[in-house]
Short mmCIF file of C-alpha atoms in Angstrom, two decimals:
data_model
loop_
_atom_site.label_atom_id
_atom_site.label_comp_id
_atom_site.label_asym_id
_atom_site.label_seq_id
_atom_site.Cartn_x
_atom_site.Cartn_y
_atom_site.Cartn_z
CA MET A 39 33.27 153.95 178.36
CA VAL A 40 29.99 154.15 180.67
CA PRO A 41 27.21 154.70 179.04
CA ASP A 42 24.98 157.52 178.94
CA SER A 43 22.02 156.07 179.67
CA GLY A 44 23.33 155.00 182.76
CA SER A 45 21.94 157.27 185.68
CA GLY A 46 21.04 154.32 188.19
CA THR A 47 17.17 154.95 188.27
CA GLY A 48 16.13 152.91 184.82
CA ASP A 49 14.04 150.72 184.90
CA HIS A 50 15.55 147.61 185.24
CA PRO A 51 13.90 144.54 187.44
CA SER A 52 17.46 142.57 186.93
CA ALA A 53 20.26 142.14 185.28
CA SER A 54 19.68 140.34 181.95
CA GLY A 55 21.47 136.81 180.89
CA GLU A 56 24.01 138.40 178.97
CA ALA A 57 24.62 141.16 181.67
CA ALA A 58 24.77 138.51 183.84
CA ALA A 59 27.27 136.73 182.12
CA GLU A 60 29.47 139.59 180.76
CA GLY A 61 29.43 140.84 184.61
CA ALA A 62 30.57 137.04 186.11
CA ALA A 63 32.84 137.06 183.38
CA LEU A 64 34.47 140.46 185.06
CA LEU A 65 34.40 139.65 188.00
CA ASP A 66 37.06 137.12 187.38
CA GLU A 67 39.29 138.81 185.15
CA LEU A 68 38.91 141.66 188.47
CA ARG A 69 40.15 138.98 191.17
CA ALA A 70 42.63 137.67 188.43
CA ALA A 71 44.14 141.20 188.19
CA VAL A 72 44.15 142.05 192.61
CA GLY A 73 46.13 138.57 192.64
CA ARG A 74 48.69 139.45 190.35
CA TYR A 75 49.51 142.55 192.38
CA VAL A 76 48.88 141.21 196.32
CA VAL A 77 49.14 138.09 198.28
CA LEU A 78 45.80 137.59 199.90
CA PRO A 79 45.33 136.17 202.92
CA SER A 80 42.83 133.71 201.44
CA GLU A 81 41.28 132.37 198.75
CA GLU A 82 37.86 134.15 200.25
CA ALA A 83 39.86 137.62 200.92
CA LEU A 84 40.59 138.07 197.55
CA ALA A 85 36.69 137.36 196.43
CA ALA A 86 35.67 139.76 198.72
CA VAL A 87 38.29 142.65 197.16
CA THR A 88 36.82 142.11 194.03
CA LEU A 89 33.56 142.41 194.88
CA TRP A 90 33.89 145.61 197.44
CA VAL A 91 35.71 147.22 194.71
CA ALA A 92 32.31 146.32 192.03
CA ALA A 93 30.00 147.73 194.27
CA SER A 94 31.92 150.92 195.12
CA HIS A 95 30.14 151.66 191.50
CA ILE A 96 27.10 151.42 193.21
CA GLN A 97 27.10 153.31 195.71
CA PRO A 98 24.21 155.43 195.16
CA ALA A 99 21.78 152.53 195.48
CA LEU A 100 23.49 150.73 198.58
CA GLN A 101 22.59 151.53 202.31
CA HIS A 102 25.01 150.97 203.72
CA ALA A 103 28.59 151.49 202.96
CA PRO A 104 30.63 148.80 203.84
CA ARG A 105 34.68 150.10 205.13
CA LEU A 106 37.76 147.51 203.99
CA ALA A 107 39.81 147.50 207.48
CA VAL A 108 43.47 146.58 205.84
CA VAL A 109 45.94 145.91 208.69
CA GLY A 110 48.57 144.07 209.28
CA PRO A 111 51.10 143.68 212.47
CA THR A 112 54.42 145.06 210.71
CA LYS A 113 54.76 147.61 207.53
CA GLY A 114 56.00 145.34 204.77
CA CYS A 115 52.61 143.73 204.45
CA GLY A 116 51.21 144.87 201.40
CA LYS A 117 48.51 147.64 203.04
CA SER A 118 49.91 150.64 200.41
CA ARG A 119 49.48 148.33 197.74
CA VAL A 120 46.46 147.14 197.87
CA LEU A 121 44.89 150.55 198.07
CA ASP A 122 47.00 151.49 194.96
CA VAL A 123 45.01 148.54 193.24
CA LEU A 124 41.81 150.02 194.58
CA HIS A 125 42.82 153.37 194.10
CA GLU A 126 42.91 152.76 189.57
CA THR A 127 39.19 150.44 190.05
CA VAL A 128 36.89 151.62 191.97
CA HIS A 129 34.82 154.65 191.43
CA GLN A 130 36.58 158.38 192.41
CA PRO A 131 38.39 157.23 194.61
CA MET A 132 39.96 159.46 196.78
CA MET A 133 43.45 158.73 198.67
CA THR A 134 44.39 160.50 201.70
CA VAL A 135 47.15 160.03 204.20
CA ASN A 136 46.30 162.58 206.30
CA THR A 137 42.85 164.38 206.35
CA SER A 138 40.31 166.64 208.37
CA PRO A 139 37.11 165.97 208.75
CA ALA A 140 35.95 169.47 207.03
CA VAL A 141 37.58 168.59 203.75
CA VAL A 142 35.74 165.23 204.37
CA PHE A 143 33.12 166.93 204.85
CA ARG A 144 32.62 168.55 201.68
CA VAL A 145 33.91 165.69 199.22
CA ILE A 146 30.90 163.76 200.30
CA GLY A 147 27.96 164.14 198.44
CA LYS A 148 24.66 162.54 196.47
CA ASN A 149 27.50 160.89 194.37
CA PRO A 150 30.03 159.79 196.91
CA PRO A 151 34.36 159.13 196.11
CA THR A 152 35.25 156.07 197.71
CA LEU A 153 37.47 157.02 200.84
CA LEU A 154 41.41 155.78 200.90
CA VAL A 155 42.76 156.41 203.67
CA ASP A 156 46.71 154.97 204.42
CA GLU A 157 48.03 154.72 207.53
CA ALA A 158 45.37 154.87 209.32
CA ASP A 159 46.90 154.14 212.60
CA THR A 160 47.47 157.54 212.95
CA ILE A 161 44.33 158.36 213.24
CA PHE A 162 43.47 156.44 215.65
CA GLY A 163 46.63 156.24 217.56
CA PRO A 164 47.58 157.38 220.99
CA LYS A 165 49.22 160.45 219.29
CA ALA A 166 46.02 160.86 217.39
CA GLY A 167 45.04 164.10 218.95
CA ASP A 168 41.43 166.43 217.45
CA LYS A 169 40.58 163.09 214.98
CA GLU A 170 37.64 161.91 216.65
CA ASP A 171 35.91 163.99 214.44
CA LEU A 172 36.80 161.97 211.54
CA ARG A 173 36.45 158.51 213.66
CA GLY A 174 32.60 159.57 214.01
CA LEU A 175 31.93 160.19 210.90
CA LEU A 176 33.42 156.75 209.42
CA ASN A 177 31.41 155.26 211.95
CA ALA A 178 28.23 157.63 210.42
CA GLY A 179 28.58 156.97 207.47
CA HIS A 180 28.18 153.17 206.93
CA GLN A 181 24.49 153.71 207.13
CA ARG A 182 22.19 156.58 204.77
CA ASN A 183 20.67 159.57 206.04
CA ARG A 184 23.10 159.76 209.14
CA PRO A 185 24.31 163.40 208.69
CA ALA A 186 27.19 165.58 210.77
CA TRP A 187 25.52 169.03 212.08
CA ARG A 188 27.91 171.55 211.08
CA ILE A 189 27.90 175.51 212.10
CA SER A 190 28.76 176.64 208.48
CA GLY A 191 29.11 180.47 206.72
CA PRO A 192 29.15 183.87 207.48
CA GLU A 193 25.94 182.93 209.21
CA HIS A 194 26.72 180.38 211.09
CA LYS A 195 23.95 178.36 210.16
CA PRO A 196 23.08 174.52 211.45
CA THR A 197 24.23 172.71 208.21
CA ALA A 198 24.05 169.05 207.81
CA PHE A 199 27.05 167.15 206.00
CA PRO A 200 26.38 164.02 204.35
CA THR A 201 28.88 161.39 205.77
CA PHE A 202 27.73 158.05 203.40
CA ALA A 203 30.82 157.00 201.33
CA MET A 204 32.27 153.14 201.05
CA ALA A 205 36.30 153.50 202.74
CA ALA A 206 39.17 151.63 202.68
CA LEU A 207 41.82 152.21 205.56
CA ALA A 208 44.92 150.44 205.67
CA GLY A 209 47.01 150.75 208.96
CA ILE A 210 49.47 148.54 211.07
CA GLY A 211 47.22 146.79 214.39
CA ASP A 212 44.06 146.63 214.58
CA LEU A 213 41.43 149.90 214.34
CA PRO A 214 39.03 151.28 216.27
CA ASP A 215 36.25 148.51 217.46
CA THR A 216 33.64 150.58 215.65
CA ILE A 217 35.31 150.40 212.44
CA MET A 218 36.32 147.22 212.76
CA ASP A 219 32.50 145.88 213.06
CA ARG A 220 31.47 147.57 210.11
CA ALA A 221 34.48 146.77 207.40
CA VAL A 222 35.23 143.58 205.54
CA VAL A 223 38.81 143.42 207.37
CA LEU A 224 41.85 141.73 205.34
CA ARG A 225 44.36 140.60 208.08
CA MET A 226 47.13 141.11 205.88
CA GLN A 227 50.66 139.40 206.03
CA LYS A 228 54.12 139.14 204.91
CA ARG A 229 54.93 137.63 201.92
CA LYS A 230 56.83 134.34 201.73
CA PRO A 231 60.22 133.71 199.55
CA GLY A 232 58.22 132.00 197.33
CA GLU A 233 54.82 134.17 197.24
CA ARG A 234 55.97 136.63 194.11
CA ILE A 235 53.42 138.94 192.71
CA THR A 236 53.65 141.18 189.52
CA PRO A 237 55.53 144.98 190.29
CA PHE A 238 53.14 147.63 190.18
CA ARG A 239 54.51 149.61 187.70
CA SER A 240 52.62 153.01 187.36
CA ARG A 241 53.46 153.27 182.87
CA TYR A 242 51.53 150.69 182.65
CA SER A 243 49.81 148.49 185.14
CA VAL A 244 47.37 151.76 185.70
CA PRO A 245 46.03 151.87 182.15
CA GLU A 246 45.35 148.36 182.37
CA LEU A 247 43.81 148.63 185.93
CA ASN A 248 41.62 151.85 184.34
CA ALA A 249 40.51 149.68 181.54
CA MET A 250 38.97 147.44 184.18
CA ARG A 251 37.57 149.96 186.27
CA ASP A 252 35.71 151.33 183.14
CA ARG A 253 34.15 148.31 182.49
CA LEU A 254 32.85 147.72 185.93
CA ALA A 255 31.26 151.20 185.48
CA ALA A 256 30.19 150.63 182.13
CA TRP A 257 28.40 147.18 183.17
CA LEU A 258 27.04 148.38 186.82
CA THR A 259 25.98 151.95 186.63
CA PRO A 260 22.79 151.01 184.27
CA LEU A 261 22.26 148.18 186.97
CA ARG A 262 21.45 150.67 190.01
CA GLY A 263 17.99 150.31 189.72
CA ALA A 264 18.04 146.95 190.15
CA ALA A 265 20.34 146.54 192.55
CA ALA A 266 18.62 149.01 194.83
CA ALA A 267 15.69 146.39 194.17
CA LEU A 268 17.07 143.53 195.64
CA VAL A 269 16.94 142.07 198.86
CA PRO A 270 19.65 139.11 198.70
CA GLN A 271 19.55 136.18 200.83
CA MET A 272 22.37 136.33 203.86
CA PRO A 273 23.98 134.37 205.54
CA VAL A 274 24.96 136.30 208.53
CA GLU A 275 22.57 138.70 210.48
CA ASP A 276 22.76 142.25 212.16
CA ARG A 277 25.53 144.39 211.59
CA ALA A 278 27.19 141.94 209.73
CA ALA A 279 24.78 141.43 207.14
CA ASP A 280 24.67 145.17 206.58
CA THR A 281 27.77 145.45 205.89
CA TRP A 282 28.06 142.43 203.61
CA GLU A 283 24.81 143.01 201.66
CA PRO A 284 26.26 145.24 198.95
CA LEU A 285 29.00 142.63 198.43
CA ILE A 286 26.41 139.69 198.15
CA ILE A 287 24.22 142.33 196.16
CA VAL A 288 26.95 142.19 193.12
CA ALA A 289 27.45 139.08 193.19
CA ASP A 290 23.90 137.96 192.51
CA LEU A 291 23.73 140.44 189.88
CA ALA A 292 26.86 138.93 188.10
CA GLY A 293 25.15 135.27 188.75
CA GLY A 294 27.83 132.36 188.00
CA HIS A 295 29.45 130.82 190.67
CA TRP A 296 30.05 134.21 192.06
CA PRO A 297 26.65 134.13 194.62
CA THR A 298 27.68 131.45 195.93
CA GLN A 299 31.51 132.49 196.72
CA ALA A 300 30.35 135.86 198.13
CA ARG A 301 28.69 133.87 200.61
CA ALA A 302 30.89 130.85 201.47
CA ALA A 303 33.74 134.45 201.45
CA CYS A 304 31.05 136.07 203.93
CA LEU A 305 31.04 133.17 206.08
CA ALA A 306 34.45 132.38 206.52
CA MET A 307 35.59 136.73 206.75
CA THR A 308 32.91 136.92 209.71
CA GLY A 309 33.92 133.26 211.31
CA ASN A 310 37.42 134.12 211.66
CA GLU A 311 36.38 137.80 213.29
CA VAL A 312 34.53 135.72 215.92
CA VAL A 313 37.33 133.89 216.71
CA GLN A 314 40.08 137.22 216.38
CA ASP A 315 37.40 138.97 219.10
CA ALA A 316 37.31 135.99 221.60
CA GLN A 317 40.83 135.57 221.29
CA THR A 318 41.84 139.09 221.93
CA THR A 319 38.80 140.79 223.50
CA LEU A 320 40.04 139.90 227.50
CA LYS A 321 36.37 140.12 229.03
CA THR A 322 34.99 137.49 226.19
CA ARG A 323 38.66 135.56 226.82
CA LEU A 324 37.72 135.60 230.77
CA LEU A 325 34.07 133.68 230.01
CA ARG A 326 36.30 131.22 227.82
CA ASP A 327 38.68 130.47 230.97
CA ILE A 328 35.97 130.33 232.84
CA ARG A 329 33.95 127.99 231.46
CA ARG A 330 37.34 125.72 230.91
CA VAL A 331 37.83 125.41 234.92
CA PHE A 332 34.01 124.81 235.58
CA GLU A 333 34.49 121.69 232.82
CA GLN A 334 37.46 120.82 234.75
CA GLU A 335 36.12 120.81 237.83
CA GLY A 336 33.30 118.64 236.51
CA ASN A 337 30.39 121.00 235.94
CA LYS A 338 29.82 122.08 239.95
CA GLN A 339 27.07 123.53 240.83
CA ALA A 340 29.13 126.32 241.72
CA LEU A 341 32.73 127.35 242.94
CA ARG A 342 34.30 128.90 245.90
CA SER A 343 35.94 132.69 244.11
CA GLN A 344 39.36 131.47 245.65
CA ASP A 345 38.93 128.05 244.00
CA LEU A 346 38.05 129.81 240.06
CA LEU A 347 40.76 132.53 240.49
CA ALA A 348 43.36 130.26 241.71
CA ALA A 349 42.75 127.93 238.82
CA LEU A 350 42.45 131.55 236.62
CA ILE A 351 45.85 132.39 238.04
CA GLN A 352 47.75 128.96 237.54
CA ASP A 353 46.87 128.72 233.78
CA ALA A 354 50.55 129.59 231.94
CA GLU A 355 49.16 130.81 229.41
CA ALA A 356 46.70 133.39 230.03
CA PRO A 357 47.15 136.78 230.79
CA TRP A 358 45.66 136.28 234.79
CA SER A 359 48.91 136.49 236.90
CA GLU A 360 49.99 138.94 234.82
CA TYR A 361 47.08 141.35 235.24
CA GLY A 362 47.04 143.83 237.14
CA THR A 363 50.11 144.80 239.20
CA LYS A 364 49.89 141.40 241.65
CA GLY A 365 47.55 139.21 239.54
CA LEU A 366 43.68 138.85 239.27
CA ASN A 367 42.20 139.71 242.21
CA ALA A 368 38.42 139.02 243.43
CA TYR A 369 37.84 143.08 243.35
CA HIS A 370 39.25 142.99 239.52
CA LEU A 371 37.62 139.25 239.20
CA ALA A 372 33.99 140.94 240.03
CA ASN A 373 34.85 144.02 238.14
CA MET A 374 35.48 142.61 235.19
CA LEU A 375 31.95 140.11 234.93
CA ARG A 376 29.93 142.82 235.87
CA ASP A 377 29.04 143.97 233.06
CA PHE A 378 27.33 140.64 232.33
CA GLY A 379 24.70 140.32 235.36
CA ILE A 380 27.05 137.80 236.78
CA SER A 381 28.00 138.28 240.57
CA PRO A 382 30.36 136.55 243.86
CA ALA A 383 27.16 135.47 246.49
CA ASN A 384 27.04 133.81 250.01
CA HIS A 385 26.42 130.11 249.16
CA ARG A 386 26.76 126.78 251.35
CA PHE A 387 28.59 124.45 250.07
CA GLU A 388 27.95 120.17 251.33
CA ASN A 389 30.43 120.42 253.61
CA GLY A 390 28.34 122.85 255.58
CA ARG A 391 30.73 125.97 255.22
CA GLN A 392 29.81 129.15 253.72
CA ALA A 393 31.69 131.04 251.48
CA LYS A 394 31.52 133.71 248.39
CA ALA A 395 31.31 131.73 244.90
CA TYR A 396 30.17 131.87 241.85
CA THR A 397 27.64 129.28 240.39
CA ARG A 398 27.41 127.86 237.08
CA ASN A 399 24.15 128.81 236.35
CA GLN A 400 25.25 132.74 236.15
CA PHE A 401 27.49 132.26 233.41
CA LEU A 402 24.99 129.82 230.87
CA ASP A 403 23.52 132.86 229.07
CA ALA A 404 26.74 135.23 228.66
CA TRP A 405 29.03 132.21 227.51
CA ALA A 406 25.65 131.72 225.05
CA ARG A 407 26.00 135.22 223.50
CA TYR A 408 29.18 136.11 223.82
CA CYS A 409 31.28 132.44 223.30
CA PRO A 410 29.46 129.73 222.02
CA ASP A 411 30.29 126.87 221.17
CA PRO A 412 32.27 126.02 218.13
CA ALA A 413 30.24 123.46 217.36
CA GLN A 414 26.86 125.23 217.93
CA ALA A 415 27.55 128.70 216.23
CA ALA A 416 29.24 126.51 212.22
CA PRO A 417 27.10 127.09 209.89
CA ALA A 418 25.66 123.36 208.57
CA ALA A 419 27.83 121.36 205.47
CA GLY A 420 26.94 122.38 202.21
CA HIS A 421 24.56 125.18 204.12
CA GLN A 422 23.91 127.74 200.96
CA ALA A 423 21.61 130.40 201.11
CA PRO A 424 19.41 131.10 197.51
CA PRO A 425 20.07 134.26 195.04
CA ALA A 426 18.14 137.59 195.22
CA ARG A 427 15.03 137.66 195.29
CA PRO A 428 13.45 140.76 193.77
CA PHE A 429 11.63 143.27 196.56
CA GLN A 430 8.28 142.86 196.79
CA GLY A 431 6.37 145.85 197.31
CA ARG A 432 7.43 148.47 196.97
CA ALA A 433 11.16 149.42 196.63
CA PRO A 434 12.97 151.33 198.49
CA ALA A 435 12.86 154.93 196.53
CA PRO A 436 16.39 155.71 195.11
CA PRO A 437 18.35 158.55 195.79
CA THR A 438 16.66 161.84 194.37
CA GLY A 439 18.19 164.34 191.85
CA SER A 440 19.87 162.79 188.91
CA LEU A 441 23.49 160.76 189.33
CA PRO A 442 26.72 161.56 187.43
CA VAL A 443 27.68 158.28 185.56
CA GLY A 444 31.29 159.10 186.07
CA PRO A 445 33.44 161.66 188.57
CA PRO A 446 34.09 164.88 187.97
CA GLY A 447 36.43 165.65 184.73
CA GLY A 448 36.06 162.25 182.61
CA THR A 449 36.55 158.78 183.80
CA THR A 450 39.66 158.85 185.17
CA GLY A 451 39.59 160.23 188.73
CA PRO A 452 41.67 162.64 190.23
CA LYS A 453 44.76 162.34 190.28
CA ARG A 454 46.82 160.81 193.30
CA THR A 455 48.71 163.35 195.52
CA HIS A 456 51.71 163.12 196.87
#
C-alpha cells in the first residue's frame, strides 16, 4: 500500500541505497511483466515503456509530461494490448477511445490522471471533425503551466483549465508531427510466428499488474521531492531532452544498471526517429537527394536547374518523377527549397554560358541542420552520460497544495468503460 507520508513534498534530498536497490529490482520486475504480454520492437523500447509507467507515479514533481505514441502500420500489431498493460500499472489511468476536450479539461487537476487514448487515428485522421481542440490540449499538456482558457459557468467567466498530464496514444499510422515530437515513440509490428506472449486475462493478469502498480507508488511517491530536485545529465537536447527527462530521473532514482540503460534507450530511440523523419519528410528527402546529385557530379560549385531536375527525376526509387501531375518541375523545386532560404540565380559557367542554377554553398547550412552526415551526427561509441546530480542552489518549487497519494476511491483506479 502507499504510505501515508508519501506526499511527494518531503525532505528527501536523494534516494537511499536501500530504496534505490528496491527500485532497480522493481523496474526489472515491471520490465519482465510488460515483456510477457506484448512484443515490443526492441529492448530499448521495452526499457522505455517500463520507465514511462514508473514516471507516471511522480507526475506532480515533473515539469514535462512525455507522451507515449504507440503506432503501427496495420491493426493487430499489439497497440491496444500495450494500453491494457498500461491501464493496470500507471498512476490513476483514464482510458478512452472517444472523448471531448471539455471532459479532459475537467478531469485534469493538481493530481492529473494518466490519459490512455486508443484508436487515436480517429481523432487526428481526415474524419476527425471538431477535435482540433483536443490536439491543442495534448500539445499544451506536455509542459507544466500551459492552461487552456475557456468561458465557463453561468456568469461566462474566463476560466483557466490545467492541461498538464501524461498521455499514451495508440493508433494506426503516425500521429500528427506536433504529438510525435513530444512523444516516446513505439513503432509496433505484427508478431512473427515464433514470437510467443502470455495471454492477457483479467482474472489473473489484472491482480498481478495492480500489485506491481501499488509497489511502484509505494516506492516513488515519497521520492517526488527528490525527483523534483534532480537535474539529470541528458544525452539529447531540446524537446527530446524535455520528453525523456522524466524517464531518466526514474532510472537515476532506481540506480543499478538503469541509468546507463535508460540513456542508451534514449539515444537509440531518438536516433531512430531522426532516421524515420529523414525518410518520410519530403523536403528533407529532397535535401538528401540534392546532396547525392552534387556528390555524383564531383561536388561542382553549381548545377543548372534543369540538370539538377533531370538527375532527381531519373532516380527510380525517389518520388520526384511522380510528384504533382507531371513530375517535379522548376517551380516545384524552387517552392520546396524556399523555406530553407535557397533559391536559383543566374550563374555563368566555364563555357561562358549563363543559366539558372543552384550553387552548392547555398545548401551547406540546410544539409548540416536537417540531414547531417550520419558519421558526424552519431554519438561517440561507449559514451555514457554521468548520473544525475542534485540541483545546486534553490530547488524548483514543488506544486502547491497537498498531493493525494492515490486515485480517488482507493488504489485500484477508475473502472474501465466499455
